[in-house]
Amino acid sequence: MNSKISASMMCADFLNLADDIRELERIKVDYLHIDIMDNHFVPNITLSPDYIRQIRRATRIPMDIHLMIDEPERHLGLFDFMEGDIVSIHYESTPHIQRALKALKDIGVTVSIALNPATPIYYLDFLIEDIDVVLIMTVNPGYAGQSLVPETLEKIRDLRIYLDNRGGEHVAIEVDGNVSFENARRMRKKGADIFVAGSSSL
Ligand code: DX5
Ligand code: ZN
């Protein structure tokens, strides 16, 4: 898969959002990365369903919606998802991960499962058929501006091999957190496909 860029909107200039969106259109980013936090699954609060609705009025760039909320399957109805969006839910955020992934599939979005840095790859053993993307968190989720968890680089490589050996060749790998230009190159070599560009990529 060709590399794709997903621009982190929590790192955009909120006072000049329209200009930022025009610039992101001009440089042809592939997705807008929208971090949704509930101050429970992660200790922070960020963007919202209303924010997504507003941004939709300004651009047709597909969204890459990263749900860092507990029991996301209970809250999917709040969101204005569209075909072509990637929606990520965290393995760690619900005891009913398969039900939550199925609900996303029924909505018709690109289904992604996010893994925190310490969550093992083998937790995907019974989920490969349910997903299109794995979002590897390369920092612990919650804040922009953190440092890479170095072990996650090998995790990207191990994940690519793991997926290819289990019929998951079509599953893309997304990386989120401290994707600096230097780290992006290292992540690409390990097999990452979609890169979240945040404060590290300025
Ligand atoms: C982290 C967020 C990221 C963040 C990454 O929880 O999901 O999207 O914006 O940006 P930097 O480059 O600051 O790590
Ligand atoms: Zn994110």
mmCIF file with all atom_site columns, N, CA and C and ligand atoms in Angstrom, residues 8 10-11 33 35 37 66 68 137 139-146 176-179 196-201, ligand 1:
data_model
loop_
_atom_site.group_PDB
_atom_site.id
_atom_site.type_symbol
_atom_site.label_atom_id
_atom_site.label_alt_id
_atom_site.label_comp_id
_atom_site.label_asym_id
_atom_site.label_entity_id
_atom_site.label_seq_id
_atom_site.pdbx_PDB_ins_code
_atom_site.Cartn_x
_atom_site.Cartn_y
_atom_site.Cartn_z
_atom_site.occupancy
_atom_site.B_iso_or_equiv
_atom_site.pdbx_formal_charge
_atom_site.auth_seq_id
_atom_site.auth_comp_id
_atom_site.auth_asym_id
_atom_site.auth_atom_id
_atom_site.pdbx_PDB_model_num
ATOM   1  N N  . SER A 1 8   ? -3.376  15.279 12.206 1.00 0.00 ? 8   SER A N  1
ATOM   2  C CA . SER A 1 8   ? -4.021  15.304 13.528 1.00 0.00 ? 8   SER A CA 1
ATOM   3  C C  . SER A 1 8   ? -4.633  16.672 13.792 1.00 0.00 ? 8   SER A C  1
ATOM   4  N N  . MET A 1 10  ? -6.225  17.724 16.416 1.00 0.00 ? 10  MET A N  1
ATOM   5  C CA . MET A 1 10  ? -6.045  18.307 17.754 1.00 0.00 ? 10  MET A CA 1
ATOM   6  C C  . MET A 1 10  ? -4.788  19.168 17.789 1.00 0.00 ? 10  MET A C  1
ATOM   7  N N  . CYS A 1 11  ? -3.951  19.021 16.766 1.00 0.00 ? 11  CYS A N  1
ATOM   8  C CA . CYS A 1 11  ? -2.725  19.824 16.686 1.00 0.00 ? 11  CYS A CA 1
ATOM   9  C C  . CYS A 1 11  ? -2.887  21.000 15.717 1.00 0.00 ? 11  CYS A C  1
ATOM   10 N N  . HIS A 1 33  ? -7.234  13.308 10.996 1.00 0.00 ? 33  HIS A N  1
ATOM   11 C CA . HIS A 1 33  ? -7.261  12.450 12.183 1.00 0.00 ? 33  HIS A CA 1
ATOM   12 C C  . HIS A 1 33  ? -7.959  13.201 13.313 1.00 0.00 ? 33  HIS A C  1
ATOM   13 N N  . ASP A 1 35  ? -9.157  13.045 17.097 1.00 0.00 ? 35  ASP A N  1
ATOM   14 C CA . ASP A 1 35  ? -9.021  12.369 18.391 1.00 0.00 ? 35  ASP A CA 1
ATOM   15 C C  . ASP A 1 35  ? -10.218 12.690 19.275 1.00 0.00 ? 35  ASP A C  1
ATOM   16 N N  . MET A 1 37  ? -11.763 11.950 22.951 1.00 0.00 ? 37  MET A N  1
ATOM   17 C CA . MET A 1 37  ? -11.369 11.444 24.281 1.00 0.00 ? 37  MET A CA 1
ATOM   18 C C  . MET A 1 37  ? -12.488 11.729 25.275 1.00 0.00 ? 37  MET A C  1
ATOM   19 N N  . HIS A 1 66  ? -10.464 8.563  15.738 1.00 0.00 ? 66  HIS A N  1
ATOM   20 C CA . HIS A 1 66  ? -9.787  7.736  16.741 1.00 0.00 ? 66  HIS A CA 1
ATOM   21 C C  . HIS A 1 66  ? -10.547 7.872  18.055 1.00 0.00 ? 66  HIS A C  1
ATOM   22 N N  . MET A 1 68  ? -11.059 7.297  21.666 1.00 0.00 ? 68  MET A N  1
ATOM   23 C CA . MET A 1 68  ? -10.406 6.927  22.933 1.00 0.00 ? 68  MET A CA 1
ATOM   24 C C  . MET A 1 68  ? -11.448 7.105  24.030 1.00 0.00 ? 68  MET A C  1
ATOM   25 N N  . MET A 1 137 ? -0.560  2.388  18.528 1.00 0.00 ? 137 MET A N  1
ATOM   26 C CA . MET A 1 137 ? -0.203  3.580  19.296 1.00 0.00 ? 137 MET A CA 1
ATOM   27 C C  . MET A 1 137 ? 1.288   3.511  19.590 1.00 0.00 ? 137 MET A C  1
ATOM   28 N N  . VAL A 1 139 ? 2.755   6.052  21.173 1.00 0.00 ? 139 VAL A N  1
ATOM   29 C CA . VAL A 1 139 ? 2.845   6.673  22.506 1.00 0.00 ? 139 VAL A CA 1
ATOM   30 C C  . VAL A 1 139 ? 1.611   6.175  23.259 1.00 0.00 ? 139 VAL A C  1
ATOM   31 N N  . ASN A 1 140 ? 1.573   6.374  24.559 1.00 0.00 ? 140 ASN A N  1
ATOM   32 C CA . ASN A 1 140 ? 0.332   6.066  25.284 1.00 0.00 ? 140 ASN A CA 1
ATOM   33 C C  . ASN A 1 140 ? -0.673  7.166  24.989 1.00 0.00 ? 140 ASN A C  1
ATOM   34 N N  . PRO A 1 141 ? -1.907  6.783  24.618 1.00 0.00 ? 141 PRO A N  1
ATOM   35 C CA . PRO A 1 141 ? -2.841  7.778  24.094 1.00 0.00 ? 141 PRO A CA 1
ATOM   36 C C  . PRO A 1 141 ? -3.271  8.796  25.154 1.00 0.00 ? 141 PRO A C  1
ATOM   37 N N  . GLY A 1 142 ? -3.624  9.982  24.678 1.00 0.00 ? 142 GLY A N  1
ATOM   38 C CA . GLY A 1 142 ? -4.146  11.000 25.586 1.00 0.00 ? 142 GLY A CA 1
ATOM   39 C C  . GLY A 1 142 ? -3.638  12.398 25.297 1.00 0.00 ? 142 GLY A C  1
ATOM   40 N N  . TYR A 1 143 ? -2.383  12.492 24.867 1.00 0.00 ? 143 TYR A N  1
ATOM   41 C CA . TYR A 1 143 ? -1.800  13.821 24.681 1.00 0.00 ? 143 TYR A CA 1
ATOM   42 C C  . TYR A 1 143 ? -0.938  13.864 23.431 1.00 0.00 ? 143 TYR A C  1
ATOM   43 N N  . ALA A 1 144 ? -0.914  15.046 22.824 1.00 0.00 ? 144 ALA A N  1
ATOM   44 C CA . ALA A 1 144 ? 0.064   15.301 21.768 1.00 0.00 ? 144 ALA A CA 1
ATOM   45 C C  . ALA A 1 144 ? 1.404   15.632 22.431 1.00 0.00 ? 144 ALA A C  1
ATOM   46 N N  . GLY A 1 145 ? 2.459   15.572 21.644 1.00 0.00 ? 145 GLY A N  1
ATOM   47 C CA . GLY A 1 145 ? 3.762   16.037 22.114 1.00 0.00 ? 145 GLY A CA 1
ATOM   48 C C  . GLY A 1 145 ? 4.522   15.082 23.004 1.00 0.00 ? 145 GLY A C  1
ATOM   49 N N  . GLN A 1 146 ? 4.186   13.798 22.998 1.00 0.00 ? 146 GLN A N  1
ATOM   50 C CA . GLN A 1 146 ? 4.907   12.826 23.832 1.00 0.00 ? 146 GLN A CA 1
ATOM   51 C C  . GLN A 1 146 ? 6.040   12.169 23.030 1.00 0.00 ? 146 GLN A C  1
ATOM   52 N N  . ASP A 1 176 ? 0.423   6.147  15.301 1.00 0.00 ? 176 ASP A N  1
ATOM   53 C CA . ASP A 1 176 ? -0.065  7.394  15.907 1.00 0.00 ? 176 ASP A CA 1
ATOM   54 C C  . ASP A 1 176 ? 0.751   7.703  17.153 1.00 0.00 ? 176 ASP A C  1
ATOM   55 N N  . GLY A 1 177 ? 1.435   8.843  17.123 1.00 0.00 ? 177 GLY A N  1
ATOM   56 C CA . GLY A 1 177 ? 2.183   9.299  18.288 1.00 0.00 ? 177 GLY A CA 1
ATOM   57 C C  . GLY A 1 177 ? 3.648   9.495  17.979 1.00 0.00 ? 177 GLY A C  1
ATOM   58 N N  . ASN A 1 178 ? 4.094   10.740 18.072 1.00 0.00 ? 178 ASN A N  1
ATOM   59 C CA . ASN A 1 178 ? 5.496   11.115 17.817 1.00 0.00 ? 178 ASN A CA 1
ATOM   60 C C  . ASN A 1 178 ? 5.992   10.634 16.441 1.00 0.00 ? 178 ASN A C  1
ATOM   61 N N  . VAL A 1 179 ? 5.124   10.792 15.445 1.00 0.00 ? 179 VAL A N  1
ATOM   62 C CA . VAL A 1 179 ? 5.506   10.431 14.070 1.00 0.00 ? 179 VAL A CA 1
ATOM   63 C C  . VAL A 1 179 ? 6.266   11.633 13.483 1.00 0.00 ? 179 VAL A C  1
ATOM   64 N N  . VAL A 1 196 ? 0.058   9.261  11.249 1.00 0.00 ? 196 VAL A N  1
ATOM   65 C CA . VAL A 1 196 ? -0.635  10.406 11.858 1.00 0.00 ? 196 VAL A CA 1
ATOM   66 C C  . VAL A 1 196 ? 0.383   11.533 12.067 1.00 0.00 ? 196 VAL A C  1
ATOM   67 N N  . ALA A 1 197 ? 0.150   12.625 11.364 1.00 0.00 ? 197 ALA A N  1
ATOM   68 C CA . ALA A 1 197 ? 1.060   13.768 11.453 1.00 0.00 ? 197 ALA A CA 1
ATOM   69 C C  . ALA A 1 197 ? 0.519   14.726 12.502 1.00 0.00 ? 197 ALA A C  1
ATOM   70 N N  . GLY A 1 198 ? 1.234   14.864 13.617 1.00 0.00 ? 198 GLY A N  1
ATOM   71 C CA . GLY A 1 198 ? 0.802   15.743 14.695 1.00 0.00 ? 198 GLY A CA 1
ATOM   72 C C  . GLY A 1 198 ? 1.824   16.812 14.971 1.00 0.00 ? 198 GLY A C  1
ATOM   73 N N  . SER A 1 199 ? 1.983   17.146 16.252 1.00 0.00 ? 199 SER A N  1
ATOM   74 C CA . SER A 1 199 ? 2.909   18.228 16.589 1.00 0.00 ? 199 SER A CA 1
ATOM   75 C C  . SER A 1 199 ? 4.358   17.839 16.263 1.00 0.00 ? 199 SER A C  1
ATOM   76 N N  . SER A 1 200 ? 4.650   16.539 16.179 1.00 0.00 ? 200 SER A N  1
ATOM   77 C CA . SER A 1 200 ? 6.008   16.094 15.868 1.00 0.00 ? 200 SER A CA 1
ATOM   78 C C  . SER A 1 200 ? 6.374   16.292 14.406 1.00 0.00 ? 200 SER A C  1
ATOM   79 N N  . SER A 1 201 ? 5.362   16.542 13.575 1.00 0.00 ? 201 SER A N  1
ATOM   80 C CA . SER A 1 201 ? 5.616   16.583 12.123 1.00 0.00 ? 201 SER A CA 1
ATOM   81 C C  . SER A 1 201 ? 5.609   18.010 11.592 1.00 0.00 ? 201 SER A C  1
HETATM 82 C C1 . DX5 B 2 .   ? -2.234  10.962 20.797 1.00 0.00 ? 1   DX5 B C1 1
HETATM 83 C C2 . DX5 B 2 .   ? -3.029  11.477 19.637 1.00 0.00 ? 1   DX5 B C2 1
HETATM 84 C C3 . DX5 B 2 .   ? -2.266  11.896 18.441 1.00 0.00 ? 1   DX5 B C3 1
HETATM 85 C C4 . DX5 B 2 .   ? -1.432  13.121 18.548 1.00 0.00 ? 1   DX5 B C4 1
HETATM 86 C C5 . DX5 B 2 .   ? -0.122  12.786 17.945 1.00 0.00 ? 1   DX5 B C5 1
HETATM 87 O O1 . DX5 B 2 .   ? -3.149  10.396 21.718 1.00 0.00 ? 1   DX5 B O1 1
HETATM 88 O O2 . DX5 B 2 .   ? -3.846  10.401 19.234 1.00 0.00 ? 1   DX5 B O2 1
HETATM 89 O O3 . DX5 B 2 .   ? -3.165  12.048 17.355 1.00 0.00 ? 1   DX5 B O3 1
HETATM 90 O O4 . DX5 B 2 .   ? -1.988  14.213 17.911 1.00 0.00 ? 1   DX5 B O4 1
HETATM 91 O O5 . DX5 B 2 .   ? 0.667   13.901 17.719 1.00 0.00 ? 1   DX5 B O5 1
HETATM 92 P P1 . DX5 B 2 .   ? 2.169   14.065 18.228 1.00 0.00 ? 1   DX5 B P1 1
HETATM 93 O O6 . DX5 B 2 .   ? 2.998   14.203 17.005 1.00 0.00 ? 1   DX5 B O6 1
HETATM 94 O O7 . DX5 B 2 .   ? 2.147   15.315 19.044 1.00 0.00 ? 1   DX5 B O7 1
HETATM 95 O O8 . DX5 B 2 .   ? 2.535   12.874 19.047 1.00 0.00 ? 1   DX5 B O8 1
#
